[in-house]
Amino acid sequence: MRYLWNQTHRLDNRRLRERIGSEPHTPWPQALEHTLQGLALLGAEGVTALPARA
């Protein structure tokens, strides 16, 4: 997939927006909270642990 790095390209979502209207967006705080919960880094009190860096 080297061509994706070597060739200029642009993504276009016009057809999607024509079909579904405005794009749904998850608010940043909610997305972050769900991500941290999914990684088991968020407990009832907030962030409980961070992975060690290699």
PDB file of N, CA and C in Angstrom:
ATOM      1  N   MET A   1       0.820  -1.187   0.000  1.00  0.00           N
ATOM      2  CA  MET A   1       0.000   0.000   0.000  1.00  0.00           C
ATOM      3  C   MET A   1       0.871   1.261   0.000  1.00  0.00           C
ATOM      4  N   ARG A   2       2.078   1.121  -0.464  1.00  0.00           N
ATOM      5  CA  ARG A   2       2.999   2.260  -0.525  1.00  0.00           C
ATOM      6  C   ARG A   2       2.414   3.407  -1.332  1.00  0.00           C
ATOM      7  N   TYR A   3       1.595   3.106  -2.351  1.00  0.00           N
ATOM      8  CA  TYR A   3       1.048   4.159  -3.194  1.00  0.00           C
ATOM      9  C   TYR A   3       0.253   5.178  -2.388  1.00  0.00           C
ATOM     10  N   LEU A   4      -0.316   4.754  -1.254  1.00  0.00           N
ATOM     11  CA  LEU A   4      -1.073   5.698  -0.436  1.00  0.00           C
ATOM     12  C   LEU A   4      -0.157   6.755   0.176  1.00  0.00           C
ATOM     13  N   TRP A   5       1.111   6.432   0.352  1.00  0.00           N
ATOM     14  CA  TRP A   5       2.073   7.398   0.881  1.00  0.00           C
ATOM     15  C   TRP A   5       2.691   8.231  -0.238  1.00  0.00           C
ATOM     16  N   ASN A   6       2.841   7.630  -1.403  1.00  0.00           N
ATOM     17  CA  ASN A   6       3.541   8.291  -2.495  1.00  0.00           C
ATOM     18  C   ASN A   6       2.621   9.068  -3.432  1.00  0.00           C
ATOM     19  N   GLN A   7       1.352   8.823  -3.398  1.00  0.00           N
ATOM     20  CA  GLN A   7       0.406   9.441  -4.308  1.00  0.00           C
ATOM     21  C   GLN A   7      -0.537  10.358  -3.538  1.00  0.00           C
ATOM     22  N   THR A   8      -0.698  11.578  -3.987  1.00  0.00           N
ATOM     23  CA  THR A   8      -1.639  12.491  -3.338  1.00  0.00           C
ATOM     24  C   THR A   8      -3.049  11.967  -3.566  1.00  0.00           C
ATOM     25  N   HIS A   9      -3.845  11.932  -2.519  1.00  0.00           N
ATOM     26  CA  HIS A   9      -5.233  11.498  -2.644  1.00  0.00           C
ATOM     27  C   HIS A   9      -6.082  12.280  -1.656  1.00  0.00           C
ATOM     28  N   ARG A  10      -7.354  12.298  -1.906  1.00  0.00           N
ATOM     29  CA  ARG A  10      -8.281  13.047  -1.075  1.00  0.00           C
ATOM     30  C   ARG A  10      -9.562  12.227  -0.912  1.00  0.00           C
ATOM     31  N   LEU A  11     -10.072  12.176   0.297  1.00  0.00           N
ATOM     32  CA  LEU A  11     -11.321  11.468   0.549  1.00  0.00           C
ATOM     33  C   LEU A  11     -12.482  12.440   0.400  1.00  0.00           C
ATOM     34  N   ASP A  12     -13.571  11.963  -0.172  1.00  0.00           N
ATOM     35  CA  ASP A  12     -14.724  12.816  -0.427  1.00  0.00           C
ATOM     36  C   ASP A  12     -15.969  12.119   0.118  1.00  0.00           C
ATOM     37  N   ASN A  13     -16.696  12.792   0.979  1.00  0.00           N
ATOM     38  CA  ASN A  13     -17.878  12.173   1.588  1.00  0.00           C
ATOM     39  C   ASN A  13     -19.183  12.782   1.085  1.00  0.00           C
ATOM     40  N   ARG A  14     -19.155  13.443  -0.061  1.00  0.00           N
ATOM     41  CA  ARG A  14     -20.378  14.072  -0.580  1.00  0.00           C
ATOM     42  C   ARG A  14     -21.516  13.078  -0.774  1.00  0.00           C
ATOM     43  N   ARG A  15     -21.208  11.928  -1.364  1.00  0.00           N
ATOM     44  CA  ARG A  15     -22.272  10.945  -1.622  1.00  0.00           C
ATOM     45  C   ARG A  15     -22.865  10.418  -0.316  1.00  0.00           C
ATOM     46  N   LEU A  16     -22.019  10.209   0.686  1.00  0.00           N
ATOM     47  CA  LEU A  16     -22.509   9.759   1.989  1.00  0.00           C
ATOM     48  C   LEU A  16     -23.444  10.802   2.587  1.00  0.00           C
ATOM     49  N   ARG A  17     -23.023  12.074   2.571  1.00  0.00           N
ATOM     50  CA  ARG A  17     -23.865  13.131   3.134  1.00  0.00           C
ATOM     51  C   ARG A  17     -25.163  13.305   2.365  1.00  0.00           C
ATOM     52  N   GLU A  18     -25.148  13.059   1.057  1.00  0.00           N
ATOM     53  CA  GLU A  18     -26.380  13.115   0.267  1.00  0.00           C
ATOM     54  C   GLU A  18     -27.362  12.047   0.736  1.00  0.00           C
ATOM     55  N   ARG A  19     -26.842  10.902   1.133  1.00  0.00           N
ATOM     56  CA  ARG A  19     -27.695   9.796   1.586  1.00  0.00           C
ATOM     57  C   ARG A  19     -28.192   9.956   3.014  1.00  0.00           C
ATOM     58  N   ILE A  20     -27.295  10.327   3.932  1.00  0.00           N
ATOM     59  CA  ILE A  20     -27.672  10.307   5.346  1.00  0.00           C
ATOM     60  C   ILE A  20     -27.851  11.692   5.953  1.00  0.00           C
ATOM     61  N   GLY A  21     -27.589  12.748   5.180  1.00  0.00           N
ATOM     62  CA  GLY A  21     -27.672  14.092   5.744  1.00  0.00           C
ATOM     63  C   GLY A  21     -26.374  14.429   6.443  1.00  0.00           C
ATOM     64  N   SER A  22     -26.473  15.177   7.516  1.00  0.00           N
ATOM     65  CA  SER A  22     -25.248  15.567   8.212  1.00  0.00           C
ATOM     66  C   SER A  22     -24.591  14.352   8.857  1.00  0.00           C
ATOM     67  N   GLU A  23     -23.280  14.396   8.945  1.00  0.00           N
ATOM     68  CA  GLU A  23     -22.537  13.289   9.533  1.00  0.00           C
ATOM     69  C   GLU A  23     -22.716  13.269  11.044  1.00  0.00           C
ATOM     70  N   PRO A  24     -22.944  12.085  11.609  1.00  0.00           N
ATOM     71  CA  PRO A  24     -23.004  12.007  13.070  1.00  0.00           C
ATOM     72  C   PRO A  24     -21.597  12.103  13.647  1.00  0.00           C
ATOM     73  N   HIS A  25     -21.449  12.822  14.735  1.00  0.00           N
ATOM     74  CA  HIS A  25     -20.156  12.969  15.395  1.00  0.00           C
ATOM     75  C   HIS A  25     -20.321  12.672  16.877  1.00  0.00           C
ATOM     76  N   THR A  26     -19.413  11.873  17.414  1.00  0.00           N
ATOM     77  CA  THR A  26     -19.400  11.591  18.845  1.00  0.00           C
ATOM     78  C   THR A  26     -18.626  12.709  19.534  1.00  0.00           C
ATOM     79  N   PRO A  27     -19.191  13.319  20.576  1.00  0.00           N
ATOM     80  CA  PRO A  27     -18.459  14.360  21.295  1.00  0.00           C
ATOM     81  C   PRO A  27     -17.136  13.816  21.840  1.00  0.00           C
ATOM     82  N   TRP A  28     -16.084  14.641  21.770  1.00  0.00           N
ATOM     83  CA  TRP A  28     -14.738  14.243  22.181  1.00  0.00           C
ATOM     84  C   TRP A  28     -14.692  13.633  23.578  1.00  0.00           C
ATOM     85  N   PRO A  29     -15.283  14.254  24.620  1.00  0.00           N
ATOM     86  CA  PRO A  29     -15.197  13.650  25.959  1.00  0.00           C
ATOM     87  C   PRO A  29     -15.826  12.255  26.020  1.00  0.00           C
ATOM     88  N   GLN A  30     -16.929  12.071  25.328  1.00  0.00           N
ATOM     89  CA  GLN A  30     -17.592  10.759  25.328  1.00  0.00           C
ATOM     90  C   GLN A  30     -16.730   9.729  24.594  1.00  0.00           C
ATOM     91  N   ALA A  31     -16.148  10.094  23.469  1.00  0.00           N
ATOM     92  CA  ALA A  31     -15.296   9.168  22.727  1.00  0.00           C
ATOM     93  C   ALA A  31     -14.078   8.766  23.551  1.00  0.00           C
ATOM     94  N   LEU A  32     -13.468   9.737  24.221  1.00  0.00           N
ATOM     95  CA  LEU A  32     -12.303   9.441  25.059  1.00  0.00           C
ATOM     96  C   LEU A  32     -12.679   8.525  26.223  1.00  0.00           C
ATOM     97  N   GLU A  33     -13.793   8.816  26.876  1.00  0.00           N
ATOM     98  CA  GLU A  33     -14.237   7.993  28.002  1.00  0.00           C
ATOM     99  C   GLU A  33     -14.495   6.556  27.556  1.00  0.00           C
ATOM    100  N   HIS A  34     -15.178   6.377  26.438  1.00  0.00           N
ATOM    101  CA  HIS A  34     -15.480   5.029  25.955  1.00  0.00           C
ATOM    102  C   HIS A  34     -14.211   4.290  25.545  1.00  0.00           C
ATOM    103  N   THR A  35     -13.257   5.014  24.961  1.00  0.00           N
ATOM    104  CA  THR A  35     -11.991   4.394  24.584  1.00  0.00           C
ATOM    105  C   THR A  35     -11.232   3.923  25.808  1.00  0.00           C
ATOM    106  N   LEU A  36     -11.138   4.781  26.828  1.00  0.00           N
ATOM    107  CA  LEU A  36     -10.427   4.402  28.043  1.00  0.00           C
ATOM    108  C   LEU A  36     -11.117   3.252  28.767  1.00  0.00           C
ATOM    109  N   GLN A  37     -12.442   3.233  28.753  1.00  0.00           N
ATOM    110  CA  GLN A  37     -13.160   2.107  29.359  1.00  0.00           C
ATOM    111  C   GLN A  37     -12.879   0.822  28.592  1.00  0.00           C
ATOM    112  N   GLY A  38     -12.875   0.902  27.268  1.00  0.00           N
ATOM    113  CA  GLY A  38     -12.607  -0.267  26.438  1.00  0.00           C
ATOM    114  C   GLY A  38     -11.214  -0.824  26.653  1.00  0.00           C
ATOM    115  N   LEU A  39     -10.264   0.052  26.993  1.00  0.00           N
ATOM    116  CA  LEU A  39      -8.897  -0.382  27.267  1.00  0.00           C
ATOM    117  C   LEU A  39      -8.692  -0.752  28.733  1.00  0.00           C
ATOM    118  N   ALA A  40      -9.758  -0.726  29.497  1.00  0.00           N
ATOM    119  CA  ALA A  40      -9.732  -1.033  30.932  1.00  0.00           C
ATOM    120  C   ALA A  40      -8.792  -0.092  31.675  1.00  0.00           C
ATOM    121  N   LEU A  41      -8.763   1.184  31.263  1.00  0.00           N
ATOM    122  CA  LEU A  41      -7.931   2.181  31.924  1.00  0.00           C
ATOM    123  C   LEU A  41      -8.757   3.174  32.721  1.00  0.00           C
ATOM    124  N   LEU A  42     -10.066   3.026  32.687  1.00  0.00           N
ATOM    125  CA  LEU A  42     -10.930   3.977  33.358  1.00  0.00           C
ATOM    126  C   LEU A  42     -11.821   3.229  34.341  1.00  0.00           C
ATOM    127  N   GLY A  43     -11.676   3.562  35.602  1.00  0.00           N
ATOM    128  CA  GLY A  43     -12.517   2.979  36.631  1.00  0.00           C
ATOM    129  C   GLY A  43     -13.543   4.000  37.088  1.00  0.00           C
ATOM    130  N   ALA A  44     -14.203   3.737  38.180  1.00  0.00           N
ATOM    131  CA  ALA A  44     -15.228   4.632  38.703  1.00  0.00           C
ATOM    132  C   ALA A  44     -14.642   5.988  39.098  1.00  0.00           C
ATOM    133  N   GLU A  45     -13.374   5.999  39.532  1.00  0.00           N
ATOM    134  CA  GLU A  45     -12.745   7.243  39.979  1.00  0.00           C
ATOM    135  C   GLU A  45     -12.024   7.968  38.855  1.00  0.00           C
ATOM    136  N   GLY A  46     -12.005   7.422  37.663  1.00  0.00           N
ATOM    137  CA  GLY A  46     -11.287   8.044  36.552  1.00  0.00           C
ATOM    138  C   GLY A  46     -10.189   7.128  36.056  1.00  0.00           C
ATOM    139  N   VAL A  47      -9.125   7.708  35.557  1.00  0.00           N
ATOM    140  CA  VAL A  47      -8.022   6.917  35.014  1.00  0.00           C
ATOM    141  C   VAL A  47      -7.376   6.141  36.150  1.00  0.00           C
ATOM    142  N   THR A  48      -7.265   4.820  35.969  1.00  0.00           N
ATOM    143  CA  THR A  48      -6.724   3.979  37.042  1.00  0.00           C
ATOM    144  C   THR A  48      -5.303   3.518  36.768  1.00  0.00           C
ATOM    145  N   ALA A  49      -4.955   3.389  35.505  1.00  0.00           N
ATOM    146  CA  ALA A  49      -3.612   2.905  35.169  1.00  0.00           C
ATOM    147  C   ALA A  49      -3.280   3.307  33.750  1.00  0.00           C
ATOM    148  N   LEU A  50      -2.025   3.556  33.504  1.00  0.00           N
ATOM    149  CA  LEU A  50      -1.558   3.825  32.161  1.00  0.00           C
ATOM    150  C   LEU A  50      -0.545   2.762  31.792  1.00  0.00           C
ATOM    151  N   PRO A  51      -0.564   2.297  30.546  1.00  0.00           N
ATOM    152  CA  PRO A  51       0.390   1.259  30.158  1.00  0.00           C
ATOM    153  C   PRO A  51       1.809   1.801  30.189  1.00  0.00           C
ATOM    154  N   ALA A  52       2.756   0.923  30.516  1.00  0.00           N
ATOM    155  CA  ALA A  52       4.165   1.314  30.546  1.00  0.00           C
ATOM    156  C   ALA A  52       4.652   1.526  29.118  1.00  0.00           C
ATOM    157  N   ARG A  53       5.480   2.530  28.942  1.00  0.00           N
ATOM    158  CA  ARG A  53       6.044   2.774  27.617  1.00  0.00           C
ATOM    159  C   ARG A  53       7.252   1.884  27.408  1.00  0.00           C
ATOM    160  N   ALA A  54       7.374   1.409  26.190  1.00  0.00           N
ATOM    161  CA  ALA A  54       8.514   0.529  25.874  1.00  0.00           C
ATOM    162  C   ALA A  54       9.736   1.331  25.516  1.00  0.00           C
TER     163      ALA A  54
END
